[in-house]
Amino acid sequence: MPFNNMDSRHFSATEKNAVLAALTALETALAGKLANLSPEERQQYGSVNEQNKLIINKVKDYRDMQPGMSSPEVNWTEFMNDYDSRNFIQNIQQRMQVTFEGLIAAKMLHDWDNFHASLMDYNYSKYRMNSDAHGYEGKVNELKQFFQGGTPPEIAPKNEE
């Protein structure tokens, strides 16, 4: 018999409530700190590449070790606040990315399980219809609209929300 249940790690009601409460707490904690940039603003501000991060880090090192050599035109308090916030956000972003990727993978497995169970049910319904069991013809007709060319659609691996 083929292995059908790829993921049997289901959430209890208590776990669902705990996850939703934690997510709400996170959203509340981040509420005043998030930015929403338009595509034009994203293009304008871009992303600081690795080379430019090295420049930032070197300027910070000089500021820490030899502050007298730092430009008086730079607001160094704001510079350090930006530097600290950026590092904090990057660490949170990395942790959330790992969690997000784990959620995507878990969802894929649950989708796979649902899809294959649905195919088994469809095949069972066709069997029952062919044995003249009452009511299965309508179900089979409703489901067969999803099978173009007579073959079931495949689950394509992709990142979905």
Coordinates of C-alpha atoms in Angstrom, one line a residue:
M1 CA 0.0 0.0 0.0
P2 CA 1.4 3.4 -0.9
F3 CA 2.4 5.9 1.8
N4 CA -0.4 8.4 1.8
N5 CA -0.1 10.5 4.9
M6 CA 3.1 12.6 4.4
D7 CA 2.4 14.8 7.4
S8 CA 0.3 13.8 10.4
R9 CA 1.5 16.6 12.7
H10 CA -1.8 18.4 13.2
F11 CA -2.6 21.4 15.4
S12 CA -4.8 21.0 18.4
A13 CA -7.2 23.9 19.2
T14 CA -5.0 25.0 22.0
E15 CA -1.9 25.0 19.7
K16 CA -3.8 27.0 17.1
N17 CA -4.9 29.6 19.7
A18 CA -1.3 29.8 21.0
V19 CA 0.2 30.4 17.5
L20 CA -2.5 33.0 16.7
A21 CA -1.9 34.8 20.0
A22 CA 1.9 34.8 19.4
L23 CA 1.4 36.1 15.9
T24 CA -1.0 38.8 17.2
A25 CA 1.6 39.8 19.8
L26 CA 4.3 39.9 17.2
E27 CA 2.2 42.1 14.9
T28 CA 1.4 44.4 17.8
A29 CA 5.0 44.6 18.8
L30 CA 6.0 45.5 15.2
A31 CA 3.1 47.8 14.4
G32 CA 4.9 51.1 14.6
K33 CA 8.2 49.8 13.1
L34 CA 7.2 48.3 9.7
A35 CA 7.6 50.2 6.5
N36 CA 5.5 49.9 3.3
L37 CA 7.5 50.9 0.2
S38 CA 6.0 51.4 -3.2
P39 CA 7.8 49.7 -6.1
E40 CA 9.3 53.0 -7.1
E41 CA 10.6 53.6 -3.5
R42 CA 12.1 50.1 -3.5
Q43 CA 13.9 50.9 -6.7
Q44 CA 15.0 54.2 -5.3
Y45 CA 16.4 52.9 -2.0
G46 CA 17.3 49.5 -3.3
S47 CA 19.3 47.1 -1.1
V48 CA 22.7 47.6 0.4
N49 CA 24.8 44.9 -1.2
E50 CA 27.6 43.0 0.6
Q51 CA 30.3 45.4 -0.6
N52 CA 28.4 48.3 0.8
K53 CA 27.8 46.5 4.1
L54 CA 31.5 46.1 4.4
I55 CA 31.9 49.9 4.1
I56 CA 29.2 50.5 6.7
N57 CA 30.9 48.1 9.1
K58 CA 34.4 49.7 8.5
V59 CA 33.0 53.2 9.1
K60 CA 31.4 51.9 12.3
D61 CA 34.7 50.3 13.4
Y62 CA 36.5 53.6 12.9
R63 CA 33.8 55.4 14.8
D64 CA 34.1 52.9 17.7
M65 CA 38.0 53.0 17.7
Q66 CA 38.8 56.5 16.6
P67 CA 35.8 58.7 17.0
G68 CA 37.9 61.9 16.4
M69 CA 38.3 60.8 12.8
S70 CA 34.5 60.7 12.2
S71 CA 32.7 63.4 10.2
P72 CA 31.0 65.9 12.4
E73 CA 28.2 66.2 9.8
V74 CA 27.0 62.7 10.5
N75 CA 24.4 62.2 13.3
W76 CA 26.3 59.4 15.0
T77 CA 23.6 58.7 17.5
E78 CA 21.2 58.1 14.6
F79 CA 23.8 56.1 12.7
M80 CA 24.2 53.7 15.7
N81 CA 20.5 53.5 16.2
D82 CA 20.1 52.6 12.5
Y83 CA 22.9 50.1 12.7
D84 CA 21.5 48.4 15.8
S85 CA 18.0 48.3 14.4
R86 CA 19.2 46.9 11.1
N87 CA 21.1 44.1 12.9
F88 CA 18.1 43.3 15.1
I89 CA 15.7 43.2 12.1
Q90 CA 18.1 41.0 10.1
N91 CA 18.3 38.5 13.0
I92 CA 14.5 38.5 13.4
Q93 CA 14.1 38.2 9.6
Q94 CA 16.4 35.2 9.4
R95 CA 14.6 33.4 12.2
M96 CA 11.2 34.2 10.7
Q97 CA 12.4 33.0 7.3
V98 CA 13.4 29.6 8.7
T99 CA 10.0 29.4 10.3
F100 CA 8.2 30.6 7.1
E101 CA 10.1 28.0 5.0
G102 CA 9.1 25.3 7.5
L103 CA 5.5 26.4 7.3
I104 CA 5.6 26.2 3.5
A105 CA 7.0 22.7 3.6
A106 CA 4.5 21.5 6.2
K107 CA 1.6 23.0 4.1
M108 CA 2.9 21.3 1.0
L109 CA 2.8 17.9 2.8
H110 CA -0.7 18.6 4.0
D111 CA -1.8 19.7 0.5
W112 CA -0.2 16.5 -0.8
D113 CA -2.1 14.4 1.7
N114 CA -5.4 16.1 0.9
F115 CA -4.9 15.8 -2.9
H116 CA -4.1 12.1 -2.8
A117 CA -6.9 11.3 -0.4
S118 CA -9.2 13.2 -2.8
L119 CA -8.0 11.1 -5.7
M120 CA -8.6 8.0 -3.7
D121 CA -12.1 9.2 -3.0
Y122 CA -12.7 10.1 -6.6
N123 CA -11.6 6.6 -7.7
Y124 CA -13.8 5.1 -5.0
S125 CA -16.8 7.2 -6.3
K126 CA -16.1 6.0 -9.9
Y127 CA -16.1 2.4 -8.7
R128 CA -19.3 2.9 -6.8
M129 CA -20.9 4.6 -9.7
N130 CA -19.9 1.7 -12.0
S131 CA -21.5 -0.7 -9.6
D132 CA -24.8 1.2 -9.9
A133 CA -24.7 2.6 -6.4
H134 CA -27.2 5.5 -6.0
G135 CA -25.9 9.1 -5.9
Y136 CA -22.3 8.6 -7.1
E137 CA -22.9 9.6 -10.7
G138 CA -23.5 13.3 -9.7
K139 CA -20.4 13.3 -7.5
V140 CA -18.3 11.8 -10.2
N141 CA -19.6 14.3 -12.8
E142 CA -18.9 17.2 -10.4
L143 CA -15.3 16.0 -9.8
K144 CA -14.4 15.0 -13.4
Q145 CA -14.6 18.6 -14.5
F146 CA -11.2 19.0 -12.8
F147 CA -9.6 16.3 -14.9
Q148 CA -8.8 17.6 -18.4
G149 CA -7.7 15.0 -20.8
G150 CA -8.8 12.2 -18.5
T151 CA -5.8 12.3 -16.1
P152 CA -5.8 13.9 -12.7
P153 CA -3.9 17.1 -12.3
E154 CA -0.5 16.9 -10.5
I155 CA 0.5 19.0 -7.5
A156 CA 3.2 21.3 -8.7
P157 CA 5.8 22.2 -6.1
K158 CA 5.7 25.9 -5.6
N159 CA 5.7 28.4 -2.8
E160 CA 2.2 29.3 -1.9
E161 CA 0.7 31.4 0.8

